[in-house]
Short mmCIF file of C-alpha atoms and ligand atoms in Angstrom, two decimals:
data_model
loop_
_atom_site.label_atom_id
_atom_site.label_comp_id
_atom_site.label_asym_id
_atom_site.label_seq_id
_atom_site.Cartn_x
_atom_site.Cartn_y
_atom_site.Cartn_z
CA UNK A 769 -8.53 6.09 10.14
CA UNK A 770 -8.45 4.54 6.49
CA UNK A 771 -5.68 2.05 7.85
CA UNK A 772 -7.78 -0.86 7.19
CA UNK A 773 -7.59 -3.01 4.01
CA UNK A 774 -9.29 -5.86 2.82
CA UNK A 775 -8.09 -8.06 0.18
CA UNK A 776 -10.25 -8.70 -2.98
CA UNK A 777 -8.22 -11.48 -4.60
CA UNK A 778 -4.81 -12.95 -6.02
CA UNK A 779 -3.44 -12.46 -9.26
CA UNK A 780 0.43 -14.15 -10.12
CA UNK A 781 0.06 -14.87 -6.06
CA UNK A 782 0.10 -11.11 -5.40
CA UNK A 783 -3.02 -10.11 -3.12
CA UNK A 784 -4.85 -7.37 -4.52
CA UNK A 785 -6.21 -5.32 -1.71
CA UNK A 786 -8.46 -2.01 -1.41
CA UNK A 787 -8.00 0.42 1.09
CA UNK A 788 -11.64 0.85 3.17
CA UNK A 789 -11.97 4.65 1.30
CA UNK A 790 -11.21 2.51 -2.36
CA UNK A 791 -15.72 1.46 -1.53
CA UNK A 792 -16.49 5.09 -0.78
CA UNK A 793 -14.70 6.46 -3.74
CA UNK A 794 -16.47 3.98 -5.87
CA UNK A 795 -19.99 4.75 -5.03
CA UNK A 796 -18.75 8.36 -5.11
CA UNK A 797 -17.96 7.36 -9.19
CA UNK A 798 -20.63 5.30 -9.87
CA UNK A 799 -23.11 7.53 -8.99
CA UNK A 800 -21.68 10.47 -10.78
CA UNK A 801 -21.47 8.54 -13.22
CA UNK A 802 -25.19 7.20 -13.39
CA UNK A 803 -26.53 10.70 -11.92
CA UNK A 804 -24.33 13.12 -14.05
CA UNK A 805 -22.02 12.38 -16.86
CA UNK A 806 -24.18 10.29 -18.78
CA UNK A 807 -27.00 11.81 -18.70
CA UNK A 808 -25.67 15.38 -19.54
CA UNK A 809 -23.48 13.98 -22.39
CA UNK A 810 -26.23 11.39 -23.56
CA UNK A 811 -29.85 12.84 -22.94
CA UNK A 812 -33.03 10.96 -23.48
CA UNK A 813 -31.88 7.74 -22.23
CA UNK A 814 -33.85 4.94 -19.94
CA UNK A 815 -32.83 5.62 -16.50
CA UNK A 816 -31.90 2.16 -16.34
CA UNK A 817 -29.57 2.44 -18.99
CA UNK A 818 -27.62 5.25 -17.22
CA UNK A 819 -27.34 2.58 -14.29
CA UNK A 820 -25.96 -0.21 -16.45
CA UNK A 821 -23.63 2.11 -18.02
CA UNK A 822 -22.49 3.77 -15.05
CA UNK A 823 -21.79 0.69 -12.39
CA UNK A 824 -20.56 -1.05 -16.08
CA UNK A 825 -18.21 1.78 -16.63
CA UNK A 826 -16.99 1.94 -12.93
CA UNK A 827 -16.42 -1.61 -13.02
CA UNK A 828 -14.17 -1.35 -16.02
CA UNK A 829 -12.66 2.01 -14.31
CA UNK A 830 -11.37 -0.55 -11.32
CA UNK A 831 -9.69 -3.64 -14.00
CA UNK A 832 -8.11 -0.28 -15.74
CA UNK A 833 -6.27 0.58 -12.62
CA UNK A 834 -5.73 -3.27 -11.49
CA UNK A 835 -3.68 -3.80 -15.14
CA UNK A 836 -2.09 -0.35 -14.88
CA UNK A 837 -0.27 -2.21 -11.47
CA UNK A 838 -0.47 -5.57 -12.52
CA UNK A 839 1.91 -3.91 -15.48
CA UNK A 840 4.28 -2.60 -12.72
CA UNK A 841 3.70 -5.78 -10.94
CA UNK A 842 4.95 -8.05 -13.78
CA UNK A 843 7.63 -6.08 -15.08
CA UNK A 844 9.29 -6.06 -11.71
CA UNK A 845 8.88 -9.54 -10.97
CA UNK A 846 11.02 -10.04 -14.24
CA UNK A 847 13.39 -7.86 -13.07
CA UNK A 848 13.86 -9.75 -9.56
CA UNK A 849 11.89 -7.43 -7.53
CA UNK A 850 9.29 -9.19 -6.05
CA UNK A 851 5.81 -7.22 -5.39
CA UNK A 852 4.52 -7.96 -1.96
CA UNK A 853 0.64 -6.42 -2.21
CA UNK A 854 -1.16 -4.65 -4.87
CA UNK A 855 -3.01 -1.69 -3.02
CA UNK A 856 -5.61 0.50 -4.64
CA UNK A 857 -6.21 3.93 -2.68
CA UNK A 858 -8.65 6.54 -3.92
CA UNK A 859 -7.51 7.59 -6.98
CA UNK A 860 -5.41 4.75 -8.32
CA UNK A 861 -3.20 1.97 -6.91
CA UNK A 862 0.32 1.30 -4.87
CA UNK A 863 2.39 -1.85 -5.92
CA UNK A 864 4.42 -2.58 -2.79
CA UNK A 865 8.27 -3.82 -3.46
CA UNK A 866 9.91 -5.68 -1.20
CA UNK A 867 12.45 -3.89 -1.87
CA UNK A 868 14.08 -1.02 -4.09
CA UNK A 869 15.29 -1.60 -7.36
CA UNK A 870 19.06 -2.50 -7.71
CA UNK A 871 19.57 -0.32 -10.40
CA UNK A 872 17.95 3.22 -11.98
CA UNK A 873 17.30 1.76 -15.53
CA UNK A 874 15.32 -1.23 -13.83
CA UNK A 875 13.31 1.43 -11.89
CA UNK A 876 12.73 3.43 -14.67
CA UNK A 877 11.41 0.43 -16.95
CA UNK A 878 8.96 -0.69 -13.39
CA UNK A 879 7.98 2.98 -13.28
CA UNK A 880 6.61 3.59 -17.17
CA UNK A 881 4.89 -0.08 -17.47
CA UNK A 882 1.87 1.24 -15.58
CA UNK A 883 1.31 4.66 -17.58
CA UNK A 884 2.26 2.23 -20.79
CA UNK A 885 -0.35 -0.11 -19.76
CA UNK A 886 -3.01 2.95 -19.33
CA UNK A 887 -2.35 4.38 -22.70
CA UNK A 888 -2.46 1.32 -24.55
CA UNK A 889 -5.87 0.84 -22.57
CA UNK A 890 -6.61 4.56 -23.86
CA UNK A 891 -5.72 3.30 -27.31
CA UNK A 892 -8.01 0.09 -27.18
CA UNK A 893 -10.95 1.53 -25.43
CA UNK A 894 -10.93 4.26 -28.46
CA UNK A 895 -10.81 1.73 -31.45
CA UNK A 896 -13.63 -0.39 -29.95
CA UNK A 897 -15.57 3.06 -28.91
CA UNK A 898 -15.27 3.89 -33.20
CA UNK A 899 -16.13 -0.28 -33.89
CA UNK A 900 -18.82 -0.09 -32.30
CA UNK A 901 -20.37 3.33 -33.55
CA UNK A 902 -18.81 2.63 -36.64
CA UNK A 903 -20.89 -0.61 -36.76
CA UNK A 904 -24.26 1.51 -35.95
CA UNK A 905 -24.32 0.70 -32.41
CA UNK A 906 -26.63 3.38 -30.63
CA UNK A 907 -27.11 1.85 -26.92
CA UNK A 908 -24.73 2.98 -23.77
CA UNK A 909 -21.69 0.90 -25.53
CA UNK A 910 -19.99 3.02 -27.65
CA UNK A 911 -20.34 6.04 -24.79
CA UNK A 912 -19.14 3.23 -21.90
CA UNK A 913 -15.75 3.09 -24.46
CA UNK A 914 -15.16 6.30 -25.29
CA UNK A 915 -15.54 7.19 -20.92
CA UNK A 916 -13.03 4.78 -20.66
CA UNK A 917 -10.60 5.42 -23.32
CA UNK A 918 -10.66 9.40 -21.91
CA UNK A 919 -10.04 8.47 -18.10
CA UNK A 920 -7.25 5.81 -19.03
CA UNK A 921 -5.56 8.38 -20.90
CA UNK A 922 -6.02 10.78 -17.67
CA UNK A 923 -4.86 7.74 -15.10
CA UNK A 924 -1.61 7.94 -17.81
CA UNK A 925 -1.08 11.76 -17.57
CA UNK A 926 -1.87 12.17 -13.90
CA UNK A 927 0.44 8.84 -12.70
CA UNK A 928 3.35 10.94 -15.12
CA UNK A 929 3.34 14.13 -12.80
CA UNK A 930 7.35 13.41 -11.93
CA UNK A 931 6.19 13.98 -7.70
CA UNK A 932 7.26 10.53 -6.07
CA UNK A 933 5.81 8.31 -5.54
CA UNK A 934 3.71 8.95 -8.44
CA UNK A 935 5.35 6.81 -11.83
CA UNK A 936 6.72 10.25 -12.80
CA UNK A 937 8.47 10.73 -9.83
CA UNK A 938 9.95 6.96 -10.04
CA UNK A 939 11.46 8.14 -13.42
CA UNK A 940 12.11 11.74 -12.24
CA UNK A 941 14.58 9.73 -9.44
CA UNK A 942 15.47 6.92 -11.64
CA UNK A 943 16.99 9.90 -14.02
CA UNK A 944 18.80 11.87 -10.88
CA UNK A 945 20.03 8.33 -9.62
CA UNK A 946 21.73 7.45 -12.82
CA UNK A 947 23.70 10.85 -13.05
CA UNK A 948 24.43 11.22 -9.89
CA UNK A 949 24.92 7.48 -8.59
CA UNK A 950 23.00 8.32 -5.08
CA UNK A 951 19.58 6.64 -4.85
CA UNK A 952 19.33 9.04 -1.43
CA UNK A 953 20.12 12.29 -2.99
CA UNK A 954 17.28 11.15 -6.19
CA UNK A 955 15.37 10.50 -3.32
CA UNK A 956 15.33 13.22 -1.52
CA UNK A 957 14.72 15.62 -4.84
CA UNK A 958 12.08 13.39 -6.26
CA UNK A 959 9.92 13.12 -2.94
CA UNK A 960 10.54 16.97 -2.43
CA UNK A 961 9.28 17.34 -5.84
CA UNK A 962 6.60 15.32 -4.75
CA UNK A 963 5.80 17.55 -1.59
CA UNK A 964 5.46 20.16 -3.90
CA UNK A 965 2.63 18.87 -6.59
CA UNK A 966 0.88 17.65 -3.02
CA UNK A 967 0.69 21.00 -2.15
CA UNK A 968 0.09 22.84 -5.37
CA UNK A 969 -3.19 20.04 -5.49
CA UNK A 970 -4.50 21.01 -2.33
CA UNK A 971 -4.46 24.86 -3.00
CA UNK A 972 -5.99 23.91 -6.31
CA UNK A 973 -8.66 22.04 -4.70
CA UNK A 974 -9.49 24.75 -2.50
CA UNK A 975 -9.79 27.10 -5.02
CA UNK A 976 -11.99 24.56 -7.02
CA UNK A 977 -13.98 24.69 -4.41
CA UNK A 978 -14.52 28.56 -4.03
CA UNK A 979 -14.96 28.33 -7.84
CA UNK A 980 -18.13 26.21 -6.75
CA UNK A 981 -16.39 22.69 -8.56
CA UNK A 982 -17.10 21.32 -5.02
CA UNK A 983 -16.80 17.50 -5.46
CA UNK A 984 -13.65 18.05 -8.57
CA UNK A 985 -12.02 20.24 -5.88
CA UNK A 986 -12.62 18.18 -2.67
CA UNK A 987 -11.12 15.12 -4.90
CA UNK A 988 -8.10 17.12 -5.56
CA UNK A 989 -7.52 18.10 -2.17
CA UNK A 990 -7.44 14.46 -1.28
CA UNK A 991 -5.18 13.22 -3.67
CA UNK A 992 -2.74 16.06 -2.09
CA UNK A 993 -3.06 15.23 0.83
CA UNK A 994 -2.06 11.73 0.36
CA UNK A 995 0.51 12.74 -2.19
CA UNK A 996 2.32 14.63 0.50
CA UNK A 997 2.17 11.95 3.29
CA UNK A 998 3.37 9.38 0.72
CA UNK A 999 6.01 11.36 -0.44
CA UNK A 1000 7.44 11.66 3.24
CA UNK A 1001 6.54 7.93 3.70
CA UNK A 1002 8.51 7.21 0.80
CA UNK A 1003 11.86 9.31 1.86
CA UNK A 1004 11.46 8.04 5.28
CA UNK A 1005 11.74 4.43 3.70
CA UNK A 1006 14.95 5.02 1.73
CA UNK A 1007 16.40 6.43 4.38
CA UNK A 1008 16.10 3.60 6.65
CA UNK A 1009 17.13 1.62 3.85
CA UNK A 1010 20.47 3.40 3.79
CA UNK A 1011 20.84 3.45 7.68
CA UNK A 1012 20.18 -0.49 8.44
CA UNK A 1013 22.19 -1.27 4.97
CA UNK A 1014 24.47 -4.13 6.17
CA UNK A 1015 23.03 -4.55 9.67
CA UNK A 1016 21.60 -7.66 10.31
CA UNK A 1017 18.78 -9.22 12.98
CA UNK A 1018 21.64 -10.04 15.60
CA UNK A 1019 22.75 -6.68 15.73
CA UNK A 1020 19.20 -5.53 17.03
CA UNK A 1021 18.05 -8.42 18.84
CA UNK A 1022 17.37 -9.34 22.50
CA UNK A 1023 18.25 -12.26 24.32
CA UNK A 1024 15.43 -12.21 26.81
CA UNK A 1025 11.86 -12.62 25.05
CA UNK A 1026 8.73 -13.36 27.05
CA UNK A 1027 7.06 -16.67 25.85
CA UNK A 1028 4.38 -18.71 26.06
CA UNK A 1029 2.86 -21.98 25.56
CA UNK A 1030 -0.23 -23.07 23.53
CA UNK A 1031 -2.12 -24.87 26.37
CA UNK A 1032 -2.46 -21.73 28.55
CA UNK A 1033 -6.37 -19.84 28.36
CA UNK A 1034 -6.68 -16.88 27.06
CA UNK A 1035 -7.91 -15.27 30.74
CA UNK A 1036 -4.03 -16.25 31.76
CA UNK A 1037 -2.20 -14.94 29.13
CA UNK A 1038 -4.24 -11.41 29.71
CA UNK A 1039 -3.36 -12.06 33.40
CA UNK A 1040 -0.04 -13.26 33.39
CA UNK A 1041 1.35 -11.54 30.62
CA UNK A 1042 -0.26 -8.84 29.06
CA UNK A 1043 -0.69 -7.13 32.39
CA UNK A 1044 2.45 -8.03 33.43
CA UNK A 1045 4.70 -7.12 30.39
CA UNK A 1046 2.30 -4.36 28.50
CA UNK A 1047 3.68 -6.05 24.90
CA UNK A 1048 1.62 -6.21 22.05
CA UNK A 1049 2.74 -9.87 21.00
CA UNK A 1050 4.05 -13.15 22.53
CA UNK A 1051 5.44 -15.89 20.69
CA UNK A 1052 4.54 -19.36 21.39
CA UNK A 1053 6.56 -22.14 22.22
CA UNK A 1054 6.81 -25.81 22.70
CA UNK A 1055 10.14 -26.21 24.63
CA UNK A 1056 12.09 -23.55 22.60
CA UNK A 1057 10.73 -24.11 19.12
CA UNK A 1058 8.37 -22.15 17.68
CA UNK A 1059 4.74 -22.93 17.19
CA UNK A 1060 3.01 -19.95 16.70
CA UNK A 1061 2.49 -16.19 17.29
CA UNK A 1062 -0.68 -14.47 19.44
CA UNK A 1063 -0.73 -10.54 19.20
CA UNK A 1064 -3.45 -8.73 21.82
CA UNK A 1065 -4.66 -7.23 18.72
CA UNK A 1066 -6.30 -10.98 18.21
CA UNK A 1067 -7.92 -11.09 21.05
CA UNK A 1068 -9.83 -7.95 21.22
CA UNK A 1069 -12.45 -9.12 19.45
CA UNK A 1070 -13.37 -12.12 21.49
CA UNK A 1071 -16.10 -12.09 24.10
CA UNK A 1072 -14.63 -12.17 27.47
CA UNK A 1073 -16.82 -15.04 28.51
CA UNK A 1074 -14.83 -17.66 26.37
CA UNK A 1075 -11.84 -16.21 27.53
CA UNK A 1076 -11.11 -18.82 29.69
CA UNK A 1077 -11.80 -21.73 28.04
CA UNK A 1078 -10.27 -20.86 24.72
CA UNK A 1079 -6.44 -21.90 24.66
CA UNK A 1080 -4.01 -19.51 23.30
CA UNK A 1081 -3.21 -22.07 20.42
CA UNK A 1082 -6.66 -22.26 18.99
CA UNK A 1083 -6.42 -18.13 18.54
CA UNK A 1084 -2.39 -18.02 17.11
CA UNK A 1085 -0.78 -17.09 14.17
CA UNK A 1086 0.48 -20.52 12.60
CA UNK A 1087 2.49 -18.50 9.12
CA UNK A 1088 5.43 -19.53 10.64
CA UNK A 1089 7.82 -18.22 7.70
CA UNK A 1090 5.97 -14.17 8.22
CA UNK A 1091 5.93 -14.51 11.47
CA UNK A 1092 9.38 -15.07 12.81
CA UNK A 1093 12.85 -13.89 11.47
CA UNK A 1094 16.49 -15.18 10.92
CA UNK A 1095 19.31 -14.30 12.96
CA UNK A 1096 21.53 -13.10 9.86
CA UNK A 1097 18.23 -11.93 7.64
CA UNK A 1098 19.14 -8.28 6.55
CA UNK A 1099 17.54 -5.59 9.18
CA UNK A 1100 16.41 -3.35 6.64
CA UNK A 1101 14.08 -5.87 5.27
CA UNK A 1102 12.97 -6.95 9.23
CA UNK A 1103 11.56 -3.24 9.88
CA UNK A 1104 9.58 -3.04 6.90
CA UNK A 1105 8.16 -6.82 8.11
CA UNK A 1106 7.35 -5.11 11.30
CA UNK A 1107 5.52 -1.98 10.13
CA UNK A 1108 3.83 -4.02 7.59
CA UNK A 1109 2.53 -6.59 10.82
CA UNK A 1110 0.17 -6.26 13.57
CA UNK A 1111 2.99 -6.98 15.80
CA UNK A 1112 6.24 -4.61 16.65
CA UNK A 1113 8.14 -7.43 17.39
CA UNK A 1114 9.28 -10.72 15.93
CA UNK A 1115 10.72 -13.87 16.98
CA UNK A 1116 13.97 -14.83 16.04
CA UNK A 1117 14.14 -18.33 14.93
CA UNK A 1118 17.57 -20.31 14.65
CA UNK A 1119 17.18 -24.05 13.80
CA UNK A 1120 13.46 -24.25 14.77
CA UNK A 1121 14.48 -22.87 18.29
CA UNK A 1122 13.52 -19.28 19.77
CA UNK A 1123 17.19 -16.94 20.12
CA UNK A 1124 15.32 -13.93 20.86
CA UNK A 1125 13.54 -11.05 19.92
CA UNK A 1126 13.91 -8.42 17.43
CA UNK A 1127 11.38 -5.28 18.24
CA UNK A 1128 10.45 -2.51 15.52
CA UNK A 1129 11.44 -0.10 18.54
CA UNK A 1130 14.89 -1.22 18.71
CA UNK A 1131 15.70 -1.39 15.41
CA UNK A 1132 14.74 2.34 15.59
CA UNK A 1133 16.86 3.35 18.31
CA UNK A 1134 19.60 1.28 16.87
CA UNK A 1135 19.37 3.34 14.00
CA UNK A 1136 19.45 6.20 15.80
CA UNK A 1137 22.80 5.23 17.22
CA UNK A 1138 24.25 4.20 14.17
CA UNK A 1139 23.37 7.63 12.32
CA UNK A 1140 25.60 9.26 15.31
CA UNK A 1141 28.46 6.61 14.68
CA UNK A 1142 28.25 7.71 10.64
CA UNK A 1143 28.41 10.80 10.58
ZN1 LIG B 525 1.60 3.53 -11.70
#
């Protein structure tokens, strides 16, 4: 559940994405926004008005939290770490790295842009909330503002709560990584930290609850829950990172990968292949250089009827460069490809030709085996 995301639009070439829950969670705002904050803090208004306001207000909400990652975004693009997806989740958003910082003061100055940006927002939305009642304005303006100003300066607080990977956890690591020189150790602490605050929200939320603040509670039992399984994601991550650090492609690959060719149907490569070999992708060839990339996952969807007549090229992956891997490309990076893709294993590509085959679940028990070897 919730794994699906659909992409709203670019900014600096970064897709911006929202998690499927991101459109429950903002009907869930906008109508307690139209239905119960502003009419209990601003009586006597049209109804209408309460529905500008609110959807206005919720709109505003969502470019808050877009610039409070965009902020991250940018400042580690100008640090060489480039972002790979913006993501925004219930509560707020995840800027994907490709890849860790090199260094704790760089992760540290990623880490406070987006709680910098949400202040400043805090800041702004405050001064124009005072211009414009300042200036006489008596309409659903100056309230839209000052509803703004208040949950930007929350989005700053909360996002500072040092559990990773919330921003205060980044610093909270970046701090333990520059005195003690181990990015696993600050790790370790920060995203046990984070465990923690997951918990201490659920309990919280459950007692909200009992305390009859059913929806305030229910929200903060959600944001623990997700704190916790991101904070094991996160550890998880580094320590793969540590494992694979120096390994490259060709010491996971295999030799002998199943292919096929564009002009087959459909029918035969279910028939053929898929039966025959149970894997969830097949890379297509013409001779031995790569063309493209079907995954079974692609042809779910399709009626059975045109099975047969549709050829496996007109369905394929053509993103050559996401699609397919290097011999010497760093192996850390290549698992984080394949849990990011549809499909567990990638083509390796040597001079346009097909080498072999590098599979998420090798790469795994290859780690496995080197942990024994390092210890
Ligand atoms: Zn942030």
């Amino acid at each position: 559940m919730l794994k699906a995301n659909i992409t709203l639009f670019r900014v600096f070439g970064i897709p911006v994405e929202v998690n499927v829950s991101w459109f429950i969670i903002f009907a869930l705002v906008s109508w307690s926004l139209v239905s119960l904050y502003f009419p209990s803090n601003y009586p006597d208004m049209a109804v209408a008005s309460y529905w500008i306001m609110g959807i206005a207000a919720a709109l505003m909400l969502f470019a808050s939290v877009v610039l409070h990652e965009l902020s991250h975004s940018y400042v580690a693009k100008t640090h060489g770490v480039p972002i790979t997806r913006i993501t925004l989740f219930l509560f707020g958003g995840v800027s994907q790295m490709e890849r860790e910082s090199d260094s704790p003061d760089t992760e540290a100055k990623i880490a406070i842009a987006g709680p910098a940006m949400s202040f400043a927002l805090m800041f702004a939305f405050f001064l124009a909330y005072y211009a414009v009642r300042g200036a006489g304005g008596t309409g659903g303006v100056a309230p839209v503002f000052r509803y703004l100003a208040i949950v930007n300066g929350m989005l700053g607080v909360f996002n500072l709560i040092p559990g990773f990977p919330l921003d205060g956890g980044r610093l909270l690591r970046a701090a333990i990584w520059k005195a003690t020189g181990n990015l696993r150790k600050a790790t370790y602490v920060a995203t046990r930290v984070g465990n923690v605050v997951g918990i201490v929200f659920v309990l919280s939320g459950f007692l909200a609850v009992f305390w009859g603040y059913f929806i305030f509670g229910l929200w903060m039992v959600m944001i623990g829950f997700f704190l916790r399984q991101a904070s094991a994601a996160s550890y998880f991550h580094v320590v793969v990172e540590a494992a694979l650090k120096g390994y490259k492609v060709r010491d996971a690959m295999r030799k002998d990968v199943v292919l096929v060719t564009g002009d087959i149907s459909i029918q035969d490569l279910v028939d053929e292949y898929v039966f025959k070999h149970h894997l969830d992708c097949y890379p297509v060839v013409d001779g031995r250089e790569l063309v493209g990339l079907v995954a079974v996952e692609d042809i779910k969807g399709m009626p059975r009827r045109v099975w047969a007549s549709t050829p496996v090229a007109s369905v394929m992956r053509t993103d050559l460069d996401k699609i397919s891997v290097g011999p010497d490309d760093e192996l850390a990076g290549v698992f984080r490809k394949t849990v990011g893709e549809r499909c567990g294993r990638l083509p390796v590509v040597e001079g346009g030709e097909v080498v072999g085959v590098v599979a998420r679940n090798d790469i795994v028990e290859a780690m496995r085996t080197l942990s024994h070897v390092r210890e």
